[in-house]
Short mmCIF file of C-alpha atoms in Angstrom, two decimals:
data_model
loop_
_atom_site.label_atom_id
_atom_site.label_comp_id
_atom_site.label_asym_id
_atom_site.label_seq_id
_atom_site.Cartn_x
_atom_site.Cartn_y
_atom_site.Cartn_z
CA MET A 18 0.00 0.00 0.00
CA ALA A 19 2.88 2.33 0.81
CA GLU A 20 4.30 1.83 -2.70
CA ARG A 21 0.96 2.56 -4.34
CA PHE A 22 0.48 5.69 -2.26
CA SER A 23 3.96 6.92 -3.19
CA VAL A 24 3.09 6.54 -6.88
CA ILE A 25 -0.17 8.45 -6.37
CA ARG A 26 1.68 11.16 -4.46
CA SER A 27 4.22 11.50 -7.27
CA PHE A 28 1.41 11.74 -9.83
CA LEU A 29 -0.38 14.41 -7.80
CA LYS A 30 2.80 16.49 -7.50
CA VAL A 31 3.39 16.46 -11.26
CA GLU A 32 -0.25 17.31 -12.03
CA ALA A 33 -0.36 20.09 -9.43
CA ALA A 34 2.88 21.68 -10.61
CA GLY A 35 1.67 21.38 -14.18
CA GLY A 36 -1.49 23.20 -13.12
CA PHE A 37 0.55 26.25 -12.12
CA VAL A 38 2.29 26.26 -15.52
CA LEU A 39 -1.07 25.94 -17.25
CA ILE A 40 -2.46 28.89 -15.30
CA ALA A 41 0.57 30.97 -16.32
CA ALA A 42 0.20 29.92 -19.98
CA ALA A 43 -3.49 30.88 -20.03
CA ALA A 44 -2.75 34.26 -18.42
CA LEU A 45 0.03 34.89 -20.93
CA ALA A 46 -2.32 34.06 -23.82
CA LEU A 47 -4.83 36.63 -22.59
CA LEU A 48 -2.10 39.26 -22.23
CA VAL A 49 -0.69 38.60 -25.70
CA ALA A 50 -4.16 38.53 -27.32
CA ASN A 51 -4.82 42.00 -25.91
CA SER A 52 -1.47 43.55 -26.73
CA SER A 53 0.31 44.81 -29.82
CA LEU A 54 1.40 41.20 -30.41
CA ALA A 55 -2.19 40.07 -31.02
CA PRO A 56 -2.03 40.10 -34.87
CA SER A 57 1.12 37.97 -34.82
CA TYR A 58 -0.38 35.64 -32.21
CA PHE A 59 -3.57 34.90 -34.17
CA ALA A 60 -1.81 34.82 -37.56
CA GLY A 61 0.81 32.45 -36.20
CA LEU A 62 -1.83 29.97 -35.06
CA GLN A 63 -3.29 29.94 -38.58
CA THR A 64 0.06 29.46 -40.32
CA TYR A 65 0.07 26.23 -42.32
CA ALA A 66 2.83 23.61 -42.24
CA GLY A 67 2.57 20.11 -43.64
CA GLY A 68 -1.03 20.66 -44.71
CA LEU A 69 -2.28 21.64 -41.24
CA SER A 70 -2.41 24.93 -39.35
CA VAL A 71 -0.23 25.39 -36.28
CA LEU A 72 -3.40 25.32 -34.16
CA HIS A 73 -4.47 22.08 -35.83
CA TRP A 74 -1.06 20.50 -35.17
CA ILE A 75 -1.39 21.46 -31.50
CA ASN A 76 -4.98 20.30 -31.05
CA ASP A 77 -4.76 17.11 -33.14
CA GLY A 78 -1.07 16.29 -32.86
CA LEU A 79 0.38 17.32 -29.53
CA MET A 80 -2.89 16.66 -27.72
CA ALA A 81 -2.80 13.05 -28.95
CA LEU A 82 0.08 12.63 -26.47
CA PHE A 83 -2.11 14.17 -23.76
CA PHE A 84 -4.82 11.64 -24.55
CA LEU A 85 -2.23 8.84 -24.64
CA LEU A 86 -1.26 9.77 -21.08
CA VAL A 87 -4.92 9.97 -20.06
CA GLY A 88 -5.47 6.49 -21.50
CA LEU A 89 -2.48 5.11 -19.60
CA GLU A 90 -3.77 6.65 -16.36
CA ILE A 91 -7.24 5.21 -16.93
CA LYS A 92 -5.89 1.72 -17.63
CA ARG A 93 -3.58 1.77 -14.60
CA GLU A 94 -6.23 3.02 -12.20
CA VAL A 95 -8.87 0.54 -13.43
CA LEU A 96 -6.58 -2.50 -13.39
CA ASP A 97 -4.30 -1.75 -10.47
CA GLY A 98 -5.17 1.52 -8.76
CA GLU A 99 -7.86 3.56 -7.10
CA LEU A 100 -10.56 2.23 -9.46
CA ALA A 101 -9.52 -1.43 -9.30
CA THR A 102 -12.39 -2.58 -7.05
CA TRP A 103 -16.11 -1.85 -6.96
CA ASP A 104 -16.07 -0.17 -3.55
CA ARG A 105 -13.44 2.29 -4.80
CA ARG A 106 -15.40 3.04 -7.96
CA VAL A 107 -18.83 3.74 -6.45
CA LEU A 108 -18.41 7.28 -5.12
CA PRO A 109 -16.17 8.74 -7.87
CA GLY A 110 -18.15 6.85 -10.53
CA ILE A 111 -21.61 8.09 -9.53
CA THR A 112 -20.41 11.63 -8.81
CA ALA A 113 -18.50 11.79 -12.11
CA LEU A 114 -21.63 10.76 -14.01
CA ALA A 115 -23.79 13.34 -12.23
CA GLY A 116 -21.00 15.91 -12.56
CA MET A 117 -21.21 15.55 -16.32
CA ALA A 118 -24.99 15.31 -16.70
CA VAL A 119 -26.04 18.29 -14.57
CA PRO A 120 -23.67 20.83 -16.23
CA ALA A 121 -24.89 19.63 -19.63
CA LEU A 122 -28.49 20.23 -18.49
CA PHE A 123 -27.58 23.79 -17.42
CA PHE A 124 -26.10 24.45 -20.86
CA ILE A 125 -29.14 22.97 -22.61
CA ALA A 126 -31.46 25.12 -20.49
CA PHE A 127 -29.65 28.29 -21.63
CA ASN A 128 -29.51 27.26 -25.30
CA SER A 129 -32.67 25.22 -25.84
CA GLY A 130 -33.90 27.40 -28.71
CA ASP A 131 -30.74 27.22 -30.83
CA SER A 132 -29.92 23.90 -32.49
CA TYR A 133 -26.45 25.06 -33.56
CA ALA A 134 -25.53 26.31 -30.09
CA LEU A 135 -26.67 22.99 -28.62
CA ARG A 136 -23.71 21.33 -30.32
CA GLY A 137 -21.71 22.59 -27.36
CA TRP A 138 -23.76 20.80 -24.68
CA ALA A 139 -20.72 18.79 -23.52
CA ILE A 140 -18.38 21.78 -23.07
CA PRO A 141 -19.03 22.22 -19.31
CA ALA A 142 -19.04 18.47 -18.62
CA ALA A 143 -15.31 17.88 -18.03
CA THR A 144 -12.95 18.65 -15.13
CA ASP A 145 -9.37 19.86 -15.63
CA ILE A 146 -7.41 17.71 -13.18
CA ALA A 147 -4.14 19.66 -13.49
CA PHE A 148 -5.82 23.02 -12.84
CA ALA A 149 -7.88 21.66 -9.92
CA LEU A 150 -4.91 19.92 -8.29
CA GLY A 151 -2.89 23.08 -8.74
CA VAL A 152 -5.44 24.96 -6.62
CA LEU A 153 -5.44 22.14 -4.04
CA ALA A 154 -1.65 22.33 -3.87
CA LEU A 155 -1.96 25.95 -2.69
CA LEU A 156 -3.98 24.71 0.27
CA GLY A 157 -1.34 22.28 1.52
CA LYS A 158 -2.46 20.13 4.44
CA ARG A 159 -5.79 21.93 4.78
CA VAL A 160 -7.17 19.29 2.39
CA PRO A 161 -6.77 15.60 3.37
CA ALA A 162 -4.92 13.38 0.93
CA SER A 163 -8.02 11.20 0.55
CA LEU A 164 -9.86 14.09 -1.14
CA LYS A 165 -6.99 14.61 -3.57
CA VAL A 166 -7.14 10.92 -4.47
CA PHE A 167 -10.93 11.18 -4.83
CA LEU A 168 -10.57 14.19 -7.14
CA THR A 169 -8.02 12.28 -9.23
CA ALA A 170 -10.30 9.24 -9.55
CA LEU A 171 -13.32 11.40 -10.39
CA ALA A 172 -11.38 13.37 -13.01
CA ILE A 173 -10.09 10.18 -14.63
CA LEU A 174 -13.64 8.82 -14.90
CA ASP A 175 -14.68 12.26 -16.13
CA ASP A 176 -12.05 11.98 -18.86
CA MET A 177 -13.43 8.56 -19.81
CA GLY A 178 -16.85 10.13 -20.25
CA ALA A 179 -15.43 13.01 -22.28
CA ILE A 180 -13.58 10.58 -24.55
CA ALA A 181 -16.79 8.64 -25.14
CA ILE A 182 -18.65 11.87 -25.92
CA ILE A 183 -15.99 12.95 -28.43
CA ALA A 184 -16.08 9.55 -30.12
CA VAL A 185 -19.89 9.37 -30.36
CA PHE A 186 -21.02 12.98 -30.82
CA TYR A 187 -18.09 14.81 -32.44
CA THR A 188 -17.06 12.38 -35.15
CA GLU A 189 -17.76 13.63 -38.67
CA GLN A 190 -18.02 11.59 -41.88
CA LEU A 191 -15.89 8.44 -41.79
CA ALA A 192 -13.32 7.34 -44.37
CA LEU A 193 -13.47 3.56 -44.14
CA LEU A 194 -10.03 2.62 -45.53
CA PRO A 195 -7.98 4.74 -43.06
CA LEU A 196 -10.29 3.59 -40.26
CA ALA A 197 -9.74 -0.05 -41.23
CA LEU A 198 -5.97 0.49 -41.33
CA ALA A 199 -6.10 2.08 -37.86
CA GLY A 200 -8.06 -0.93 -36.64
CA ALA A 201 -5.48 -3.27 -38.13
CA GLY A 202 -2.74 -1.35 -36.33
CA LEU A 203 -4.55 -1.71 -33.02
CA VAL A 204 -4.98 -5.45 -33.62
CA LEU A 205 -1.24 -5.68 -34.24
CA LEU A 206 -0.55 -3.78 -31.00
CA TYR A 207 -2.90 -6.12 -29.13
CA GLY A 208 -0.97 -9.05 -30.59
CA LEU A 209 2.31 -7.59 -29.35
CA ASN A 210 0.79 -7.30 -25.88
CA LYS A 211 -0.42 -10.91 -25.94
CA ALA A 212 3.00 -12.02 -27.18
CA ARG A 213 4.41 -10.36 -24.05
CA VAL A 214 6.53 -7.89 -25.99
CA THR A 215 7.74 -5.35 -23.44
CA ARG A 216 9.93 -3.06 -25.56
CA LEU A 217 8.12 0.24 -26.04
CA SER A 218 9.55 1.16 -29.44
CA PRO A 219 7.25 -1.16 -31.50
CA TYR A 220 4.19 0.18 -29.69
CA LEU A 221 5.22 3.78 -30.32
CA VAL A 222 6.07 3.31 -34.01
CA ILE A 223 2.84 1.44 -34.76
CA GLY A 224 0.94 3.87 -32.52
CA ALA A 225 2.17 6.82 -34.63
CA LEU A 226 0.86 5.08 -37.76
CA VAL A 227 -2.47 4.47 -36.01
CA TRP A 228 -2.66 8.18 -35.18
CA PHE A 229 -2.05 9.13 -38.83
CA CYS A 230 -4.74 6.72 -40.05
CA VAL A 231 -7.23 8.00 -37.47
CA LEU A 232 -6.43 11.59 -38.51
CA LYS A 233 -7.40 10.69 -42.08
CA SER A 234 -10.47 8.65 -41.07
CA GLY A 235 -12.74 11.41 -39.78
CA VAL A 236 -12.56 10.21 -36.17
CA HIS A 237 -10.83 12.82 -34.04
CA ALA A 238 -7.12 11.99 -34.09
CA THR A 239 -6.59 12.41 -30.35
CA LEU A 240 -8.72 9.32 -29.73
CA ALA A 241 -5.89 7.30 -31.25
CA GLY A 242 -3.86 8.15 -28.16
CA VAL A 243 -6.43 6.55 -25.88
CA ALA A 244 -6.81 3.49 -28.10
CA VAL A 245 -3.04 2.92 -28.26
CA ALA A 246 -2.75 3.34 -24.48
CA MET A 247 -5.14 0.43 -23.95
CA THR A 248 -2.64 -1.90 -25.68
CA ILE A 249 0.42 -0.98 -23.59
CA PRO A 250 1.22 -3.87 -21.19
CA LEU A 251 0.80 -3.39 -17.44
CA ARG A 252 0.80 -6.87 -15.83
CA PRO A 253 1.45 -5.93 -12.19
CA ALA A 254 3.31 -8.59 -10.24
CA PRO A 255 1.44 -10.16 -7.29
CA GLY A 256 2.16 -8.20 -4.15
CA ALA A 257 3.87 -5.43 -6.12
CA PRO A 258 1.19 -2.90 -7.11
CA ASP A 259 2.22 -0.08 -9.42
CA ASN A 260 5.23 -2.07 -10.62
CA PRO A 261 7.54 0.66 -12.00
CA HIS A 262 9.16 -1.79 -14.42
CA SER A 263 6.05 -2.43 -16.52
CA PRO A 264 5.99 -0.83 -20.00
CA LEU A 265 2.87 1.15 -19.09
CA HIS A 266 4.51 2.72 -16.05
CA LYS A 267 7.71 3.51 -17.91
CA LEU A 268 5.78 5.28 -20.67
CA GLU A 269 3.46 7.05 -18.23
CA HIS A 270 6.32 8.36 -16.11
CA ALA A 271 8.26 9.43 -19.21
CA LEU A 272 5.27 11.27 -20.70
CA ALA A 273 3.87 12.92 -17.57
CA PRO A 274 6.42 15.78 -17.23
CA TRP A 275 6.30 16.57 -20.96
CA VAL A 276 2.50 16.64 -20.98
CA ALA A 277 2.20 18.62 -17.75
CA PHE A 278 4.93 21.19 -18.38
CA LEU A 279 4.96 21.52 -22.17
CA ILE A 280 2.06 20.02 -24.14
CA VAL A 281 -0.89 21.16 -22.01
CA PRO A 282 0.58 24.66 -21.43
CA ILE A 283 1.13 25.02 -25.21
CA PHE A 284 -2.49 23.97 -25.74
CA GLY A 285 -3.61 26.49 -23.12
CA PHE A 286 -1.55 29.27 -24.68
CA ALA A 287 -2.91 28.50 -28.15
CA ASN A 288 -6.55 28.19 -27.12
CA ALA A 289 -7.11 30.62 -24.23
CA GLY A 290 -6.28 33.82 -26.06
CA VAL A 291 -9.32 36.02 -26.60
CA SER A 292 -9.17 39.66 -27.60
CA PHE A 293 -11.46 41.99 -25.66
CA ALA A 294 -11.05 44.81 -28.19
CA GLY A 295 -14.43 45.57 -29.72
CA LEU A 296 -15.90 42.47 -28.10
CA ASP A 297 -19.61 42.03 -28.75
CA PRO A 298 -21.55 42.05 -25.44
CA ALA A 299 -23.32 38.90 -26.65
CA ALA A 300 -19.96 37.14 -26.46
CA VAL A 301 -20.04 37.74 -22.70
CA THR A 302 -23.74 37.61 -21.81
CA GLY A 303 -25.06 35.39 -24.59
CA PRO A 304 -26.61 31.98 -23.92
CA VAL A 305 -23.49 30.03 -24.95
CA PRO A 306 -21.00 31.65 -22.52
CA MET A 307 -23.64 31.88 -19.81
CA GLY A 308 -24.58 28.24 -20.27
CA ILE A 309 -20.93 27.17 -20.09
CA ALA A 310 -20.15 29.32 -17.04
CA ALA A 311 -23.30 28.24 -15.19
CA GLY A 312 -22.71 24.61 -16.10
CA LEU A 313 -19.16 24.65 -14.80
CA PHE A 314 -19.72 26.75 -11.69
CA LEU A 315 -23.21 25.66 -10.61
CA GLY A 316 -23.84 22.41 -12.45
CA LYS A 317 -20.62 20.71 -11.40
CA GLN A 318 -20.89 21.41 -7.69
CA LEU A 319 -24.61 20.61 -7.51
CA GLY A 320 -24.26 17.42 -9.54
CA ILE A 321 -21.25 16.07 -7.65
CA ALA A 322 -22.29 17.07 -4.13
CA GLY A 323 -25.92 16.03 -4.68
CA ALA A 324 -24.98 12.63 -6.07
CA ALA A 325 -22.50 12.09 -3.23
CA TRP A 326 -25.12 12.95 -0.61
CA VAL A 327 -27.62 10.47 -2.07
CA THR A 328 -24.97 7.76 -2.53
CA ILE A 329 -23.73 8.08 1.05
CA ARG A 330 -27.25 8.29 2.51
CA LEU A 331 -28.10 5.03 0.71
CA GLY A 332 -25.08 3.41 2.34
CA TRP A 333 -23.35 2.67 -0.96
CA ALA A 334 -20.23 4.66 -0.07
CA GLN A 335 -18.63 6.81 2.61
CA LEU A 336 -17.00 10.21 2.64
CA PRO A 337 -13.26 10.04 1.91
CA ALA A 338 -11.24 9.45 5.08
CA ASP A 339 -10.62 12.44 7.38
CA ALA A 340 -12.84 14.70 5.23
CA ASP A 341 -16.00 16.53 6.28
CA TRP A 342 -18.87 17.71 4.11
CA ARG A 343 -17.56 21.27 3.86
CA GLN A 344 -14.23 20.05 2.51
CA PHE A 345 -15.98 17.66 0.14
CA TYR A 346 -18.20 20.45 -1.15
CA GLY A 347 -15.14 22.65 -1.68
CA VAL A 348 -13.58 19.95 -3.86
CA ALA A 349 -16.91 19.58 -5.72
CA ILE A 350 -16.74 23.30 -6.54
CA LEU A 351 -13.15 22.93 -7.77
CA CYS A 352 -14.37 20.27 -10.20
CA GLY A 353 -15.99 23.17 -12.08
CA ILE A 354 -12.53 24.07 -13.38
CA GLY A 355 -12.98 22.69 -16.88
CA PHE A 356 -10.25 24.49 -18.77
CA THR A 357 -8.35 22.04 -21.01
CA MET A 358 -11.03 19.53 -21.96
CA SER A 359 -13.76 22.18 -22.12
CA LEU A 360 -11.78 24.31 -24.60
CA PHE A 361 -10.97 21.17 -26.55
CA ILE A 362 -14.62 20.11 -26.84
CA GLY A 363 -15.59 23.69 -27.70
CA GLY A 364 -13.24 23.57 -30.67
CA LEU A 365 -14.82 20.31 -31.82
CA ALA A 366 -18.36 21.63 -31.35
CA TYR A 367 -18.05 24.89 -33.28
CA GLY A 368 -14.71 24.81 -35.06
CA GLU A 369 -11.40 26.19 -33.86
CA MET A 370 -11.88 29.71 -35.29
CA SER A 371 -15.70 29.95 -35.42
CA ASP A 372 -17.86 32.94 -34.54
CA LEU A 373 -18.60 31.29 -31.19
CA GLY A 374 -14.92 30.66 -30.43
CA ASP A 375 -14.54 33.72 -28.20
CA ALA A 376 -17.86 33.00 -26.48
CA VAL A 377 -16.65 29.50 -25.60
CA LYS A 378 -13.34 30.81 -24.25
CA ILE A 379 -15.06 33.47 -22.13
CA GLY A 380 -17.58 31.00 -20.72
CA VAL A 381 -14.85 28.50 -19.86
CA LEU A 382 -12.59 31.15 -18.32
CA VAL A 383 -15.40 32.69 -16.23
CA GLY A 384 -16.79 29.36 -15.03
CA SER A 385 -13.34 27.98 -14.24
CA LEU A 386 -12.22 31.16 -12.46
CA LEU A 387 -15.38 31.30 -10.32
CA SER A 388 -14.96 27.63 -9.43
CA ALA A 389 -11.29 28.08 -8.52
CA VAL A 390 -11.88 31.15 -6.33
CA ALA A 391 -15.02 29.80 -4.60
CA GLY A 392 -13.55 26.34 -4.01
CA TYR A 393 -10.28 27.74 -2.70
CA THR A 394 -12.10 30.19 -0.40
CA LEU A 395 -14.33 27.48 1.09
CA LEU A 396 -11.41 25.11 1.65
CA ARG A 397 -9.39 27.89 3.31
CA LEU A 398 -11.91 28.16 6.14
CA PRO A 399 -10.74 26.75 9.49
CA THR A 400 -11.31 23.03 9.84
CA ALA A 401 -13.65 21.57 12.43
CA THR A 402 -12.26 20.31 15.72
CA ARG A 403 -12.95 17.00 17.35
CA PRO A 404 -13.86 16.72 21.06
CA GLY A 405 -10.76 17.45 23.05
CA GLY A 406 -9.55 20.18 20.76
CA GLU A 407 -7.82 18.03 18.13
CA GLN A 408 -8.06 19.67 14.76
CA ARG A 409 -9.49 17.60 11.93
CA ALA A 410 -6.94 17.00 9.16
#
């Protein structure tokens, strides 16, 4: 157990530190987009190289590595981590589901009369784990470790839901030959796994070809990262959870710093920039940004906290160890930080440079900022004391 907890602690540290870099990248994007550098910033993102714009390379290319890491984390947690048994899955599973459904309902309520706007119903459904853990890191020991683990498990399940939504609802027309070739590549990777091949190079080379085929197929290319991750061998040894010598762990640990400190911040810098010069008031108060902001800030906390209350009252789960309801609710509010995945889904819903692009960015920024400030403020309050004066952790 000590070894598993050390791996979780290491993961949380990387994600939290990456959250600070992401915050800085988003702030820099806003500054640049509203400075004399704005024309160069926006023109640079639309510069074409190799048949794709720079923004397209970032969102479809670099982010495939982000989704590869997400897939590795999902596989590890389900097979050998915090989601390996039913009792560990109940609370984060039910709250993740409600935490996606209720924000979507908020967005739908704001945009029910506009069929085009409704394409963005999933934008407020996802939680940004790096951003949220970055805020928790500022709180230090005010938040028990069990809540950080709960947030990680919930966000991973949240990512699974977001991946499913992208695959089902944001896939355009399919090109069958590239899709068949991608499928053949995945079958080959599965065969390597079954043949107990542990060298990573064959998986990575074939995985790159799978990504290219998926890019040409009409399915969003980043999903190739998740699919390839499912084929990377884990095979934990009995009595040695989180075996650091497995191919999955080696790849996960190698990718994590690059994703946290380079790939996600580049994505944030490329996608968070919105110019406020001559901004149409509808871009701030219109139903799309309002639906996103309300979904993230109100829908997330109500969905997660409400589902947790019902689940615990029914006796299906318990509050995370050493946590009280105020602390749990504070973490539920932080789950409204939807930055990375929300911006990503917004680009899929309306197009990367659409008329609603700024509205999406404003809604995500406002909802995420409100969630970060409110969650942090609630968790900063003094903790309750047990009889005898001992302070609750």
